[in-house]
Coordinates of C-alpha atoms and ligand atoms in Angstrom, one line a residue:
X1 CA 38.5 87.3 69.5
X2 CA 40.3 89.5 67.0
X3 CA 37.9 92.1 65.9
X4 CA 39.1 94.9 65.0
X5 CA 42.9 94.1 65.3
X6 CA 45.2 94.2 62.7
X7 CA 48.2 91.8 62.1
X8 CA 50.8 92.4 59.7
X9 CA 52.2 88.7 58.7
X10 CA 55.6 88.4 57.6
X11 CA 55.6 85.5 55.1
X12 CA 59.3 83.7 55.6
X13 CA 60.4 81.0 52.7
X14 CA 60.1 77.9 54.0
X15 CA 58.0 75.1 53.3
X16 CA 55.7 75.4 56.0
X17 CA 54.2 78.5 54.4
X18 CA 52.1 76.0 52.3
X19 CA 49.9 76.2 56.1
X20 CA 50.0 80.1 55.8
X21 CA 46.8 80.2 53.7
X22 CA 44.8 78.7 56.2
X23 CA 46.3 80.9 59.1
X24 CA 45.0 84.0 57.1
X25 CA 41.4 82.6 57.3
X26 CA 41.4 81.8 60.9
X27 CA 42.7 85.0 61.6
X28 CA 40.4 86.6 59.0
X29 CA 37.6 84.5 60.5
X30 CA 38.4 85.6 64.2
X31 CA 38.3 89.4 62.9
X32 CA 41.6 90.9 62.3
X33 CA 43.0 92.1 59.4
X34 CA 46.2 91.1 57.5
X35 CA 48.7 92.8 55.7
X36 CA 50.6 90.5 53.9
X37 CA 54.2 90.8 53.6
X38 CA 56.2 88.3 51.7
X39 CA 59.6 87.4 51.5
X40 CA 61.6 87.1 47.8
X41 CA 62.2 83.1 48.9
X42 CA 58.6 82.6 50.5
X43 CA 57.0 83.2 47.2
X44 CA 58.8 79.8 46.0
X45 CA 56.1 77.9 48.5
X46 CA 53.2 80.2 48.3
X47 CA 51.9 82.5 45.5
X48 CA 51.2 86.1 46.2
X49 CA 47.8 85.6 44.4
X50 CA 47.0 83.5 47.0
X51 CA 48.0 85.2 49.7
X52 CA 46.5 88.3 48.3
X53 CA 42.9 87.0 47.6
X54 CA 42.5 85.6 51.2
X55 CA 43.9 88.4 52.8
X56 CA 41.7 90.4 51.0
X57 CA 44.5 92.8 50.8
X58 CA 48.0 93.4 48.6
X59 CA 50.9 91.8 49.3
X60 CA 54.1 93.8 50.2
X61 CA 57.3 92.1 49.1
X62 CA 59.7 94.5 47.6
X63 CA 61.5 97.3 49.5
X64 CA 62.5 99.6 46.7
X65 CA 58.8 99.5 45.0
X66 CA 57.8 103.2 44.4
X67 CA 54.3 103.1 44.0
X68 CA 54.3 101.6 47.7
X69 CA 56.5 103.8 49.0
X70 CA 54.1 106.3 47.7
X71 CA 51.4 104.6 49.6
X72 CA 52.7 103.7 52.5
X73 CA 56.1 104.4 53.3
X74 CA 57.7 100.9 55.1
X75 CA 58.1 103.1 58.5
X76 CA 54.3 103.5 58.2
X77 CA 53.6 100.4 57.3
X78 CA 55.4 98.7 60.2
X79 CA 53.6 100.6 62.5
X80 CA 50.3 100.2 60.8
X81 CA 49.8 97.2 62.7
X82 CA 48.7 95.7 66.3
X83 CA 50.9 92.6 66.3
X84 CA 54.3 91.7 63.3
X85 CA 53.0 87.9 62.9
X86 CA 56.4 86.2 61.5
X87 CA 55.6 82.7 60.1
X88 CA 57.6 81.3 59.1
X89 CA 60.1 82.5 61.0
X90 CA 62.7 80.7 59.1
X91 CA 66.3 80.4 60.4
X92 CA 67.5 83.4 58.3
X93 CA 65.0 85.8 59.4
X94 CA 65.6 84.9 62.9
X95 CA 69.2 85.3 62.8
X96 CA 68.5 88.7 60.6
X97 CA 66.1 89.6 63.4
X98 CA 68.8 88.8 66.0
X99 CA 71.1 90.8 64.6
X100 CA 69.4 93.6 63.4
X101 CA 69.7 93.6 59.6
X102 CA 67.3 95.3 57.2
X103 CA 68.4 94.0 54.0
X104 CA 64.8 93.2 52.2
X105 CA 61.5 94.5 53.4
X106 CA 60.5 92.4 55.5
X107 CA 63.6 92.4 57.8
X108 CA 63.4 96.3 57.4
X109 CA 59.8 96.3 58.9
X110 CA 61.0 93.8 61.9
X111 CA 63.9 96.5 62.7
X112 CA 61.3 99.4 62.2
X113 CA 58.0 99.0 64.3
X114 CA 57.4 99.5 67.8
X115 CA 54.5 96.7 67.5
X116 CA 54.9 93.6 69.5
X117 CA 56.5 90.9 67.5
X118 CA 55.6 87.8 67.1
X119 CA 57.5 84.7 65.3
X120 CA 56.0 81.0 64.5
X121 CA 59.1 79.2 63.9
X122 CA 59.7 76.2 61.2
X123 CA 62.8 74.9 59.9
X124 CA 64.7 71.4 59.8
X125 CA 65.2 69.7 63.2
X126 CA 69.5 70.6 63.1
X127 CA 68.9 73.8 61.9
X128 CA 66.6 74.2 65.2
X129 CA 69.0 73.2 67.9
X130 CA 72.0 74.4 65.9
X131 CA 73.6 76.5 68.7
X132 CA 73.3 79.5 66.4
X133 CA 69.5 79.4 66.0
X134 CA 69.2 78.8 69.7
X135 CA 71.6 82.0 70.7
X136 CA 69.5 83.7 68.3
X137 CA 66.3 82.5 69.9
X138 CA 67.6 83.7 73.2
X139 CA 68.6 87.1 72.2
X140 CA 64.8 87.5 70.4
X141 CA 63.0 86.4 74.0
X142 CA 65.5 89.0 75.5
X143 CA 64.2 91.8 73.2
X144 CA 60.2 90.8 73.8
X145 CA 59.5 88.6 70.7
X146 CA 57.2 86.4 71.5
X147 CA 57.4 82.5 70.2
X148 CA 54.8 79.8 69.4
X149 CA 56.0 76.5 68.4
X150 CA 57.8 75.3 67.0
X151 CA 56.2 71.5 66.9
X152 CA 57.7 68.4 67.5
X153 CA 56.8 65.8 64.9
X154 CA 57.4 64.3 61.3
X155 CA 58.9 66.5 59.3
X156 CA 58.9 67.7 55.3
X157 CA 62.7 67.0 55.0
X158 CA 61.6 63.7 56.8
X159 CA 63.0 64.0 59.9
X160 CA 61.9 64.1 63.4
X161 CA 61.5 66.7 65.8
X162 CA 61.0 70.1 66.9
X163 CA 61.1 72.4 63.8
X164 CA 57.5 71.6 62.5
X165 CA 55.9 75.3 62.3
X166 CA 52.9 75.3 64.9
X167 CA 49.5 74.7 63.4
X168 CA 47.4 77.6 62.1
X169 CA 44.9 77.2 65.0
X170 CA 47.6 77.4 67.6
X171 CA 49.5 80.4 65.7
X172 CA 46.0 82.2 66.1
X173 CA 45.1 81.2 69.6
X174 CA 48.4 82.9 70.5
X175 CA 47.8 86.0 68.4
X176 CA 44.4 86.4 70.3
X177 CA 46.0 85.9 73.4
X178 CA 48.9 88.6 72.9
X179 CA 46.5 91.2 71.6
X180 CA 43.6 90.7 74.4
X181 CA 44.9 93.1 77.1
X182 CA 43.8 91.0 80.7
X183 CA 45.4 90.3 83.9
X184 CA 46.2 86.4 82.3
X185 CA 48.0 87.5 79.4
X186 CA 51.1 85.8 79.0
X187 CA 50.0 83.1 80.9
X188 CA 49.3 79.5 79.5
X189 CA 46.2 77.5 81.0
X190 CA 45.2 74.3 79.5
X191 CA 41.7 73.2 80.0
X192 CA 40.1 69.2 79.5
X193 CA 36.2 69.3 79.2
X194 CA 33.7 66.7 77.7
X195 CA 33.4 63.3 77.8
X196 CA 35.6 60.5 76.3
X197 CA 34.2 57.8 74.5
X198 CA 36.1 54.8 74.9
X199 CA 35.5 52.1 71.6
X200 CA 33.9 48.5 72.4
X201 CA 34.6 47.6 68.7
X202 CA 34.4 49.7 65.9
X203 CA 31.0 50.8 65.9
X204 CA 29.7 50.8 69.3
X205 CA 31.5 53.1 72.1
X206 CA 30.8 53.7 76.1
X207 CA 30.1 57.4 77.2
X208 CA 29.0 59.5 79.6
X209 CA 26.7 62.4 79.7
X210 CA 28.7 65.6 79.7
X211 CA 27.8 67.9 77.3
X212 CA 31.4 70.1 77.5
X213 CA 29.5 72.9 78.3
X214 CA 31.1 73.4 81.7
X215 CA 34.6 73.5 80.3
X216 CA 33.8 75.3 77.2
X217 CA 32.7 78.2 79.8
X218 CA 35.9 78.2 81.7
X219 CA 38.1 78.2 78.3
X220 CA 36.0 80.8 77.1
X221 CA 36.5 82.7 80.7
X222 CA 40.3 82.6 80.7
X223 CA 40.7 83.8 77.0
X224 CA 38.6 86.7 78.0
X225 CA 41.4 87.6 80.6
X226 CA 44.1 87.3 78.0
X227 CA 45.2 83.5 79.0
X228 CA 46.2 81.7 76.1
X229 CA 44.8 78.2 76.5
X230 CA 45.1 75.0 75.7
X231 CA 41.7 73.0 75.5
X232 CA 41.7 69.3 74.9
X233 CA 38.3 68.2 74.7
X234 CA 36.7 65.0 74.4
X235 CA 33.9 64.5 71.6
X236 CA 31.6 67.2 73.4
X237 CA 27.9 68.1 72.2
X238 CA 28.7 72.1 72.3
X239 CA 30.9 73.7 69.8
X240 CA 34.3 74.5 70.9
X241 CA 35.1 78.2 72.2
X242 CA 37.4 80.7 69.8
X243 CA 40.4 81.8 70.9
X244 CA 42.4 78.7 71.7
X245 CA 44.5 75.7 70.7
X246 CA 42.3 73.1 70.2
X247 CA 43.4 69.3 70.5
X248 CA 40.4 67.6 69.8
X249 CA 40.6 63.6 71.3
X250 CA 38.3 60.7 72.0
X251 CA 39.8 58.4 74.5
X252 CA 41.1 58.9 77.8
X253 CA 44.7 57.8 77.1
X254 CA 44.4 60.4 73.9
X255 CA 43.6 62.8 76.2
X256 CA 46.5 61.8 78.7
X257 CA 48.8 62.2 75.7
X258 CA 47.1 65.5 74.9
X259 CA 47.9 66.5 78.3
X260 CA 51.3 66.0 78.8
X261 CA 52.0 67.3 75.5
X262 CA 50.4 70.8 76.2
X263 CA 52.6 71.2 79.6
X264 CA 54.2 73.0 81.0
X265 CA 51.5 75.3 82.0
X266 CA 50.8 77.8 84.8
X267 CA 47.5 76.3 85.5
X268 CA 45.2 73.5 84.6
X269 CA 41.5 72.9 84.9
X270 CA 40.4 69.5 84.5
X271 CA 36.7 69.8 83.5
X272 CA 36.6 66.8 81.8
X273 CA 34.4 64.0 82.6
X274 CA 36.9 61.1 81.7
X275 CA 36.2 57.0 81.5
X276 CA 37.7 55.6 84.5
X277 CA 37.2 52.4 82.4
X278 CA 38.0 51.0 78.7
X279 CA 37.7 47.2 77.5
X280 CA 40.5 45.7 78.3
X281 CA 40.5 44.7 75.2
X282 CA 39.1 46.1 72.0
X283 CA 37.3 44.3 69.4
X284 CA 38.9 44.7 65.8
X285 CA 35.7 43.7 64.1
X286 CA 31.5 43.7 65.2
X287 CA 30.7 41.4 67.7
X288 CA 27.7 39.6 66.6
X289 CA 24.6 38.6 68.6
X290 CA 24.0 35.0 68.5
X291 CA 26.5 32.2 68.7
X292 CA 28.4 32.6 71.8
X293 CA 25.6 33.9 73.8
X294 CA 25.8 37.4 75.8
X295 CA 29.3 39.2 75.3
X296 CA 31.4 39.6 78.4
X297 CA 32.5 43.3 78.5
X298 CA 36.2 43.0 80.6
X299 CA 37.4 46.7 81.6
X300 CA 40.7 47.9 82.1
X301 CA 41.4 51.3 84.1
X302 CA 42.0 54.4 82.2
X303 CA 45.4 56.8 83.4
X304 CA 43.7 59.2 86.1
X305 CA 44.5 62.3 84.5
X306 CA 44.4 64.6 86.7
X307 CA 45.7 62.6 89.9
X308 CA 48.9 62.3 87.4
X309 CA 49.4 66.0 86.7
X310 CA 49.0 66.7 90.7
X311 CA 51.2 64.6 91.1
X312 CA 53.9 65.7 89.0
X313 CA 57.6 66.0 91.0
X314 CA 59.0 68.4 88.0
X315 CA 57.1 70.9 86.3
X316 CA 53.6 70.8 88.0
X317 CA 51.4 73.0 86.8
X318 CA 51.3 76.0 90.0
X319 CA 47.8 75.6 90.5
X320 CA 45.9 72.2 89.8
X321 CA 42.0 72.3 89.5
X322 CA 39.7 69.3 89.5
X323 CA 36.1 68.7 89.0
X324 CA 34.1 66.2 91.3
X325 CA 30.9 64.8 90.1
X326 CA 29.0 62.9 92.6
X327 CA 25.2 62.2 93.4
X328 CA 25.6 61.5 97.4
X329 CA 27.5 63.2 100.4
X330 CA 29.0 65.8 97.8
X331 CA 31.8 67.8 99.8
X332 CA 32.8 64.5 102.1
X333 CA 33.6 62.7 98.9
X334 CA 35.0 65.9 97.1
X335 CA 37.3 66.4 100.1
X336 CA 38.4 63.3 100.3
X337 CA 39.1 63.1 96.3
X338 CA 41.2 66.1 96.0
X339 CA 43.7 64.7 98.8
X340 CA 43.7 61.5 97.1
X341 CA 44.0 63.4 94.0
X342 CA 46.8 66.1 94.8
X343 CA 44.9 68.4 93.2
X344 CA 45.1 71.9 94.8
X345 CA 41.0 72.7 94.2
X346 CA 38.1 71.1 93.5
X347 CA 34.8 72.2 92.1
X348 CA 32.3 69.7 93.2
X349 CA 29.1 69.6 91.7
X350 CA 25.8 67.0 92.6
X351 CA 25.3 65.4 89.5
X352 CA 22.2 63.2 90.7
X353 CA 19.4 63.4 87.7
X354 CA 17.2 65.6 89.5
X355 CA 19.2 68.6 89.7
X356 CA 20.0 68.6 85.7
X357 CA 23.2 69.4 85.9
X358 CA 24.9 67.3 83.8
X359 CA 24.1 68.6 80.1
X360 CA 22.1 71.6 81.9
X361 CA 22.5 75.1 81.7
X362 CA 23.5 75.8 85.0
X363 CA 25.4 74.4 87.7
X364 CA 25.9 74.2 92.1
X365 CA 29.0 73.8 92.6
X366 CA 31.1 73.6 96.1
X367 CA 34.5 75.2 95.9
X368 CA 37.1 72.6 98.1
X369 CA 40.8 73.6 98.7
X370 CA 42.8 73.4 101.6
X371 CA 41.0 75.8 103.6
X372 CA 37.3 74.2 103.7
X373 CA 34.7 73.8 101.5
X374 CA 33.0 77.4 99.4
X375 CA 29.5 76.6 98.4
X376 CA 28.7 79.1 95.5
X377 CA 25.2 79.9 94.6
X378 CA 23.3 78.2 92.0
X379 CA 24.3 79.5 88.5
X380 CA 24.8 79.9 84.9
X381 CA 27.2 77.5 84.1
X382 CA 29.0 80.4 82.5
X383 CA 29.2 82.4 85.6
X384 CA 30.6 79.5 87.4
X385 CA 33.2 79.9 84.5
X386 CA 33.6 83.6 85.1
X387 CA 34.3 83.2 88.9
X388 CA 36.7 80.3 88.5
X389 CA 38.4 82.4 85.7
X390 CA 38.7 85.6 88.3
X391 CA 40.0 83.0 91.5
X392 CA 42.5 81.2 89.4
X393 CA 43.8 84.9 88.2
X394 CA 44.0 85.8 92.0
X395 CA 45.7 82.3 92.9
X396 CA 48.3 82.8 89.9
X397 CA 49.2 86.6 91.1
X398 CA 47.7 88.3 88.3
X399 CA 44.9 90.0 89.2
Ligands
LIG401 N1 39.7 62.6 86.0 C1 40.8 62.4 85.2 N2 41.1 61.2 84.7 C2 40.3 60.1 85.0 C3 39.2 60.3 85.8 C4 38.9 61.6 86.3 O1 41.6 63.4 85.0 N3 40.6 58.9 84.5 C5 39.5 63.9 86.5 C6 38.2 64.6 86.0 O2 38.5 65.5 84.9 C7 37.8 65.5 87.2 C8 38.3 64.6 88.4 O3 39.2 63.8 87.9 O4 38.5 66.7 87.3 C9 37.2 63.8 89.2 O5 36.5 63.0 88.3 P1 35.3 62.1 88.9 O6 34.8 61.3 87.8 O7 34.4 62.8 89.8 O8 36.2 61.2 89.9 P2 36.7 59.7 89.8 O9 38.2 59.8 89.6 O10 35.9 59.0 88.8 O11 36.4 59.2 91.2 P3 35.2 58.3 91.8 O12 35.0 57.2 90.9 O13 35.6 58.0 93.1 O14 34.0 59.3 91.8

C-alpha cells in the first residue's frame, strides 16, 4: 500500500511514543521508508537505537549537527519526503506548528517542507480540550494538516478520554490513504464483513458460513481509490486486506459498538453476515450432557446493525449500503428489506447451496435502490468489489 513512498516521522516526547516502534514496522511492512526524526524530550520515551534499527535508517534529532548538515541540509531533508508523519504530535509541537516556530529541528522541518503534513495526536485529556490546543488544532486544519486520532479511552496519566494517540494500525491506514492519489481520498468509508460468532458457553459458539471474502474485496476496492476505511470484521476465514483500520470483533453487539465508534463516515458498506440471534443467556461454564436431559437453547435478538445506522436522525452516513442474503424470491425480499431497513442500496445475492456463493469465489448479485432492481453479471467476487467501489465514488461526488 505504501511501496515506494517515503515518510519522514517526526518523533514528539510524549509517552505514547513507546507505540512508535511498532508504527515504523507497519509502515516498513506496508513499503515506505522512514526517516526518523526525533525530538530532544521524545528520546526520554524511546531510544534512538531503537528507532534507528527499525527504521533501518539514522535518526535526525539535532539542528546544529554539522556532519548532517553536510549530508543533508534540513531544507532538503524536509522535502525529501512524501508525507511529515508527526506522532506524537504532543501539545508543544502543535502549538509550535500553529504558530510557526523553528526552534529545534523538528519544528524547523514542519515550517520548511512543502510535503503534506500529517499529525497523530497524544497528550492528557485537559491538555486536549484546553481551548489553546483546540485553537491550535483549528488553525493546523486551516493550513491542510491532516489529523488521525486522537483516541478516546484509558489513559497513561490515568485519566479518561480523548488524548490516547491512535493505534499504529490506524496511524498507517491513514498514511496509505493520504498518499494513494484516487477520486476517494479524503474520504472515510467503514466497511463490516464476516460472520459473528455468538458464544453458547465458553467453548462452543453459533456461526454462519461467510468466509469475509466479499467484504475483504470491497475494503480492498475503496483503499485502491484512496478511501481511508474502517473495516470491522467478524472472525472471517480470509486474511484481512492492508491499508486500513482494523477493529477485529466477534459478536454482533461488538460489532455494533465497533460501528458507532468508527462514525461519522461518508459511506458504509455493511457486508457483514451478522447473528440475528444470541442466547439469551450465556452459559459461564460447559454445559454437560447427561443429567438434565437435552439443553434448551433460548435466543435473544441481536441490534440490527445496519437498520440502526439507516436510521440515524444525526450524522447518518450519506450513503448506506446493505447486503441481502436470501435462497428464494431474491429481489422481492431484497426490496422489501432495504425499505424496512432504510438503507439507501442493497446488494442482494442468492445464497441457496447450489449456487456456492457463500464462501465461493464469485458472486450474482442484484443491485436494489430506489430506482429498481440492477442485476450484474455473475462475477469475481472481487469485481463485484471493484464495481461497488466505482458506484459508491459516483454516489459520493467523487468520481
Ligand atoms: N445486518 C446487520 N445487523 C444484523 C443483521 C443483519 O447489520 N443484526 C445487515 C447485514 O450486514 C446485511 C443486511 O443487514 O447488510 C441484511 O442481512 P440479512 O441477513 O440478509 O437480513 P436479515 O436482517 O437477517 O433479514 P431476514 O432474516 O429477513 O433475511
Amino acid at each position: 500500500m505504501l511501496a515506494g513512498k517515503r515518510i519522514l516521522l517526526i518523533i514528539g516526547g510524549g509517552i505514547a511514543a513507546f507505540k512508535i516502534p511498532a508504527l515504523i514496522r507497519l509502515l516498513r511492512q506496508q513499503g515506505a521508508a522512514v526517516t526518523p526524526v526525533m525530538t530532544t524530550a521524545s528520546e526520554q520515551f524511546v531510544t534512538p537505537l531503537t528507532v534507528s534499527a527499525l527504521a533501518g535508517e539514522k535518526v535526525y534529532g539535532d539542528l546544529f549537527d554539522l556532519t548532517d548538515e553536510a549530508e543533508m541540509g534540513h531544507i532538503q531533508l524536509s522535502r525529501v519526503a512524501d508525507l511529515v508523519l508527526v506522532a506524537p504530535a504532543t501539545a508543544d509541537l502543535m502549538a509550535k506548528m500553529a504558530q510557526g516556530l523553528a526552534g529545534d529541528l523538528a519544528s524547523t522541518l514542519l515550517l520548511a517542507t512543502d510535503t503534506p503534513v500529517m499529525i497523530a495526536p497524544a497528550m492528557n485529556v485537559r491538555m486536549w480540550l484546553h481551548p489553546a490546543t483546540q485553537r491550535n488544532l483549528v488553525l493546523l486544519k486551516g493550513d491542510g494538516v491532516q489529523v488521525v486520532g486522537p483516541d478516546e479511552g484509558d489513559m497513561a496519566c490515568g485519566e479518561f478520554g480523548p488524548g490516547r494517540m491512535a493505534e499504529p494500525e490506524e496511524i498507517a491506514a491513514a498514511c496509505a490513504a493520504a498518499l494513494t492519489a484516487g477520486p476517494l481520498r479524503g474520504r472515510r468509508v467503514l466497511v463490516t464483513s464476516g460472520p459473528t460468532h455468538e458464544p453458547i458457553d465458553p467453548v462452543r459458539y453459533i456461526a454462519n458460513r461467510s468466509s469475509g471474502a466479499q467484504g475483504t474485496a470491497i475494503a480492498r476496492a475503496l483503499v485502491g481509490l484512496g478511501a481511508e476505511v474502517i473495516f470491522v470484521t467478524g472472525p472471517a476465514e480470509v486474511p484481512p486486506p492492508e491499508g486500513v483500520t482494523l477493529v477485529q470483533v466477534e459478536t454482533a453487539r461488538q460489532m455494533r459498538d465497533a460501528v458507532q465508534a468508527a462514525l461519522p463516515v461518508d459511506a458504509g458498506v455493511f457486508a457483514a453476515a451478522v447473528a440475528d440471534w444470541r442466547m439469551a443467556t450465556q452459559s459461564a461454564s460447559k454445559i454437560k450432557k447427561g443429567a438434565s436431559g437435552l439443553p434448551v437453547l433460548e435466543f435473544a435478538e441481536n441490534p440490527d446493525i445496519l437498520a440502526e445506522v439507516s436510521q440515524m436522525t444525526e450524522g447518518r452516513p450519506g450513503l448506506v449500503v446493505g447486503f441481502a442474503a436470501e435462497t428464494d424470491d431474491v429481489v422481492a425480499h431484497a426490496t422489501a428489506k432495504r425499505i424496512r431497513k432504510g438503507c439507501d442500496w442493497i446488494l442482494a445475492n442468492d445464497v441457496s447451496p447450489e449456487t456456492g456463493i457463500m464462501g465461493g469465489s464469485e458472486n450474482a448479485v442484484v443491485l436494489i435502490s430506489e430506482t429498481g432492481a440492477e442485476p450484474w453479471p455473475r462475477m469475481g467476487k472481487a469485481e463485484v468489489a471493484q464495481r461497488l467501489a466505482a458506484r459508491i465514488t459516483e454516489a459520493l461526488g467523487a468520481g
